[in-house]
Amino acid sequence: AQRVTQPEKLLSVFKGAPVELKCNYSYSGSPELFWYVQYSRQRLQLLLRHISRESIKGFTADLNKGETSFHLKKPFAQEEDSAMYYCAVQGAQKLVFGQGTRLTINP
Amino acid sequence: ETGVTQTPRHLVMGMTNKKSLKCEQHLGHNAMYWYKQSAKKPLELMFVYNFKEQTENNSVPSRFSPECPNSSHLFLHLHTLQPEDSALYLCASSQDYSRRGSPLHFGNGTRLTVT
């Protein structure tokens, strides 16, 4: 069965500092991986997906198949990055979410 | 209106009541989902409809009954709920459930409180 672990429930960094939100997954096949974000008073929305190899709002995520990780990174955090971040793994069809990490960027 | 719209935004109901949650999407998608979001738990998939056919029922108690009359509308009928069913219920849609990598578009959710 698919499982997603986000080990940090809360993460606080200063503006301008690097950010890394951790995500580890378990799935026996080749999964599709996503990061979703929920800003204050907004709906949950897609941030980026592995299949697109994209950088959104300065964030990137690299799939490490050996470590089964898909950590989300940004070199210089901005205050508007404060939000709830969810890692998600899709196996054959079903999308499974992690518990989420609340990121707070301090001025 | 575009996107995924859920009504009502808030709902308080007693354990003997019957109520329904509504979801509507204007994205031309063919898959629709119900998720439950509780404090201290990850998002839990409840039901999936793909091209109006139910393709997933994630061991959800029968007091939750979904209905998908067409690809744009999804309902969740509620009856004899328990206090532990209090949560945020999120509706989502995607292009096609069987298409891997297809992102979900979420509604704002219905905050349900069972008294």
Tab-separated table of C-alpha atoms in Angstrom:
chain	number	residue	atom	x	y	z
A	1	ALA	CA	0.000	0.000	0.000
A	2	GLN	CA	1.078	3.564	-0.622
A	3	ARG	CA	2.190	5.635	2.331
A	4	VAL	CA	3.515	9.163	2.626
A	5	THR	CA	5.447	10.510	5.590
A	6	GLN	CA	6.120	14.157	6.257
A	7	PRO	CA	8.201	14.011	9.420
A	8	GLU	CA	7.858	17.684	10.362
A	9	LYS	CA	4.440	18.955	11.397
A	10	LEU	CA	5.827	22.447	11.906
A	11	LEU	CA	8.776	24.202	10.287
A	12	SER	CA	9.857	27.748	10.972
A	13	VAL	CA	12.613	29.598	9.105
A	14	PHE	CA	13.668	33.200	8.660
A	15	LYS	CA	13.045	35.170	5.495
A	16	GLY	CA	15.889	34.694	3.054
A	17	ALA	CA	16.976	31.381	4.551
A	18	PRO	CA	16.815	28.107	2.602
A	19	VAL	CA	13.789	25.891	3.092
A	20	GLU	CA	13.487	22.132	2.810
A	21	LEU	CA	10.260	20.275	3.512
A	22	LYS	CA	10.791	16.552	3.764
A	23	CYS	CA	8.661	13.866	2.173
A	24	ASN	CA	9.278	10.131	2.184
A	25	TYR	CA	7.042	7.625	0.502
A	26	SER	CA	6.548	3.910	0.222
A	27	TYR	CA	5.266	2.346	-2.966
A	28	SER	CA	6.490	-0.745	-4.754
A	29	GLY	CA	6.108	0.592	-8.293
A	30	SER	CA	6.919	3.896	-9.980
A	31	PRO	CA	4.740	6.549	-8.397
A	32	GLU	CA	3.717	9.986	-9.512
A	33	LEU	CA	4.614	12.615	-6.906
A	34	PHE	CA	3.088	15.956	-6.103
A	35	TRP	CA	3.305	18.844	-3.695
A	36	TYR	CA	0.097	20.657	-2.816
A	37	VAL	CA	-0.108	23.907	-0.852
A	38	GLN	CA	-2.806	25.635	1.150
A	39	TYR	CA	-2.303	29.326	1.882
A	40	SER	CA	-4.289	31.007	4.623
A	41	ARG	CA	-7.988	31.261	3.715
A	42	GLN	CA	-7.398	29.674	0.297
A	43	ARG	CA	-8.205	26.283	-1.077
A	44	LEU	CA	-5.775	23.423	-1.382
A	45	GLN	CA	-3.992	23.694	-4.725
A	46	LEU	CA	-1.282	21.999	-6.722
A	47	LEU	CA	2.167	23.514	-6.265
A	48	LEU	CA	4.219	21.243	-8.466
A	49	ARG	CA	4.444	17.694	-9.751
A	50	HIS	CA	7.421	15.537	-10.478
A	51	ILE	CA	6.276	14.626	-13.978
A	52	SER	CA	6.555	18.266	-15.089
A	53	ARG	CA	10.085	18.818	-13.733
A	54	GLU	CA	9.053	22.379	-13.046
A	55	SER	CA	9.965	25.137	-10.623
A	56	ILE	CA	7.013	27.016	-9.209
A	57	LYS	CA	7.398	30.140	-7.058
A	58	GLY	CA	11.070	29.249	-6.684
A	59	PHE	CA	10.310	25.779	-5.303
A	60	THR	CA	11.759	22.589	-6.734
A	61	ALA	CA	11.450	18.963	-5.730
A	62	ASP	CA	13.747	16.143	-6.704
A	63	LEU	CA	12.756	12.526	-6.704
A	64	ASN	CA	15.337	10.294	-5.045
A	65	LYS	CA	14.289	6.744	-5.817
A	66	GLY	CA	17.049	5.247	-3.690
A	67	GLU	CA	15.874	7.091	-0.598
A	68	THR	CA	12.213	7.131	-1.736
A	69	SER	CA	12.067	10.823	-1.038
A	70	PHE	CA	10.595	13.860	-2.759
A	71	HIS	CA	11.760	16.796	-0.657
A	72	LEU	CA	10.582	20.304	-1.509
A	73	LYS	CA	13.242	23.007	-1.562
A	74	LYS	CA	13.579	26.727	-1.999
A	75	PRO	CA	16.910	28.555	-1.700
A	76	PHE	CA	15.552	31.824	-0.268
A	77	ALA	CA	12.281	31.783	1.679
A	78	GLN	CA	9.795	34.620	1.379
A	79	GLU	CA	7.078	35.607	3.842
A	80	GLU	CA	4.353	34.707	1.339
A	81	ASP	CA	5.596	31.107	1.402
A	82	SER	CA	3.982	30.641	4.820
A	83	ALA	CA	1.371	27.934	4.279
A	84	MET	CA	0.458	24.285	4.811
A	85	TYR	CA	2.302	21.954	2.434
A	86	TYR	CA	1.190	18.424	1.552
A	87	CYS	CA	3.189	15.796	-0.262
A	88	ALA	CA	1.121	13.297	-2.266
A	89	VAL	CA	1.890	10.022	-3.979
A	90	GLN	CA	-0.118	8.433	-6.756
A	91	GLY	CA	0.291	4.751	-7.439
A	92	ALA	CA	-1.822	2.974	-10.036
A	93	GLN	CA	-4.624	5.466	-9.524
A	94	LYS	CA	-5.222	6.469	-5.925
A	95	LEU	CA	-3.633	9.668	-4.627
A	96	VAL	CA	-2.455	9.447	-1.018
A	97	PHE	CA	-1.538	12.524	0.990
A	98	GLY	CA	0.912	13.032	3.803
A	99	GLN	CA	-0.082	14.670	7.035
A	100	GLY	CA	1.236	18.042	5.979
A	101	THR	CA	3.884	20.472	7.205
A	102	ARG	CA	2.991	23.963	8.367
A	103	LEU	CA	5.720	26.298	7.159
A	104	THR	CA	6.116	29.669	8.844
A	105	ILE	CA	8.489	32.264	7.445
A	106	ASN	CA	9.596	34.770	10.065
A	107	PRO	CA	10.458	38.325	9.010
B	1	GLU	CA	-18.193	30.619	-12.090
B	2	THR	CA	-15.100	28.539	-12.712
B	3	GLY	CA	-13.384	25.937	-10.570
B	4	VAL	CA	-14.880	23.707	-7.910
B	5	THR	CA	-17.681	25.055	-5.747
B	6	GLN	CA	-18.941	23.457	-2.544
B	7	THR	CA	-22.070	24.283	-0.592
B	8	PRO	CA	-22.745	24.889	2.177
B	9	ARG	CA	-19.495	26.276	3.584
B	10	HIS	CA	-20.545	25.395	7.122
B	11	LEU	CA	-23.055	22.852	8.411
B	12	VAL	CA	-24.119	21.973	11.933
B	13	MET	CA	-26.335	18.936	12.298
B	14	GLY	CA	-27.633	16.671	14.995
B	15	MET	CA	-27.001	12.955	14.976
B	16	THR	CA	-30.528	12.181	13.821
B	17	ASN	CA	-30.588	14.701	10.970
B	18	LYS	CA	-30.291	14.057	7.262
B	19	LYS	CA	-28.363	16.568	5.184
B	20	SER	CA	-26.489	16.722	1.894
B	21	LEU	CA	-23.277	18.339	0.764
B	22	LYS	CA	-23.059	19.588	-2.795
B	23	CYS	CA	-20.123	19.978	-5.133
B	24	GLU	CA	-20.086	21.420	-8.631
B	25	GLN	CA	-17.187	21.749	-11.042
B	26	HIS	CA	-16.945	23.930	-14.143
B	27	LEU	CA	-13.638	22.589	-15.423
B	28	GLY	CA	-14.922	19.958	-17.829
B	29	HIS	CA	-13.379	17.214	-15.715
B	30	ASN	CA	-14.559	13.615	-15.660
B	31	ALA	CA	-13.471	12.523	-12.193
B	32	MET	CA	-14.809	13.807	-8.884
B	33	TYR	CA	-13.705	13.004	-5.353
B	34	TRP	CA	-14.748	13.335	-1.736
B	35	TYR	CA	-11.990	13.715	0.847
B	36	LYS	CA	-12.273	14.025	4.621
B	37	GLN	CA	-9.841	16.291	6.457
B	38	SER	CA	-9.723	15.896	10.229
B	39	ALA	CA	-7.411	17.531	12.697
B	40	LYS	CA	-4.335	15.387	13.299
B	41	LYS	CA	-5.045	13.084	10.331
B	42	PRO	CA	-3.978	13.193	6.707
B	43	LEU	CA	-6.485	13.828	3.971
B	44	GLU	CA	-8.564	10.666	3.656
B	45	LEU	CA	-10.000	9.656	0.319
B	46	MET	CA	-13.638	8.639	0.689
B	47	PHE	CA	-15.134	8.187	-2.764
B	48	VAL	CA	-14.159	8.584	-6.402
B	49	TYR	CA	-16.421	8.843	-9.417
B	50	ASN	CA	-14.971	8.586	-12.900
B	51	PHE	CA	-17.308	9.312	-15.818
B	52	LYS	CA	-20.219	9.102	-13.318
B	53	GLU	CA	-19.283	5.598	-12.198
B	54	GLN	CA	-18.111	5.006	-8.627
B	55	THR	CA	-14.589	3.619	-8.826
B	56	GLU	CA	-13.448	3.924	-5.222
B	57	ASN	CA	-15.169	3.458	-1.895
B	58	ASN	CA	-12.489	3.648	0.735
B	59	SER	CA	-14.304	1.571	3.383
B	60	VAL	CA	-16.544	4.489	4.228
B	61	PRO	CA	-19.439	3.831	6.662
B	62	SER	CA	-22.851	3.590	5.063
B	63	ARG	CA	-24.057	6.701	6.896
B	64	PHE	CA	-22.190	8.530	4.090
B	65	SER	CA	-23.847	8.030	0.727
B	66	PRO	CA	-22.429	9.621	-2.439
B	67	GLU	CA	-24.326	10.482	-5.564
B	68	CYS	CA	-22.982	11.618	-8.925
B	69	PRO	CA	-25.806	12.459	-11.341
B	70	ASN	CA	-23.417	13.803	-13.998
B	71	SER	CA	-19.735	14.613	-14.386
B	72	SER	CA	-20.213	18.152	-13.078
B	73	HIS	CA	-22.091	17.431	-9.861
B	74	LEU	CA	-21.330	15.375	-6.799
B	75	PHE	CA	-23.324	15.003	-3.603
B	76	LEU	CA	-22.605	13.496	-0.233
B	77	HIS	CA	-25.750	12.484	1.621
B	78	LEU	CA	-25.395	12.303	5.380
B	79	HIS	CA	-27.619	10.519	7.907
B	80	THR	CA	-27.293	9.428	11.518
B	81	LEU	CA	-23.771	10.786	11.778
B	82	GLN	CA	-21.556	10.552	14.838
B	83	PRO	CA	-19.663	13.380	16.539
B	84	GLU	CA	-16.377	11.925	15.249
B	85	ASP	CA	-17.608	12.624	11.727
B	86	SER	CA	-17.097	16.327	12.375
B	87	ALA	CA	-14.443	17.423	9.878
B	88	LEU	CA	-13.767	19.432	6.753
B	89	TYR	CA	-15.151	17.640	3.708
B	90	LEU	CA	-13.342	18.485	0.517
B	91	CYS	CA	-14.529	17.910	-2.995
B	92	ALA	CA	-12.043	17.704	-5.852
B	93	SER	CA	-12.051	17.022	-9.553
B	94	SER	CA	-9.506	15.920	-12.139
B	95	GLN	CA	-9.454	15.263	-15.845
B	96	ASP	CA	-9.628	11.493	-15.567
B	97	TYR	CA	-9.046	9.199	-12.569
B	98	SER	CA	-7.180	6.674	-14.698
B	99	ARG	CA	-4.767	9.269	-16.083
B	100	ARG	CA	-1.698	9.275	-13.866
B	101	GLY	CA	-0.199	12.637	-13.101
B	102	SER	CA	-3.513	14.419	-13.539
B	103	PRO	CA	-3.700	17.037	-10.755
B	104	LEU	CA	-6.658	17.522	-8.462
B	105	HIS	CA	-8.567	20.787	-8.223
B	106	PHE	CA	-10.140	21.306	-4.828
B	107	GLY	CA	-13.134	23.189	-3.555
B	108	ASN	CA	-13.080	25.278	-0.388
B	109	GLY	CA	-14.700	22.531	1.606
B	110	THR	CA	-17.699	22.176	3.906
B	111	ARG	CA	-16.951	22.443	7.615
B	112	LEU	CA	-19.277	19.890	9.233
B	113	THR	CA	-20.039	19.816	12.933
B	114	VAL	CA	-22.110	16.961	14.330
B	115	THR	CA	-23.698	17.701	17.697
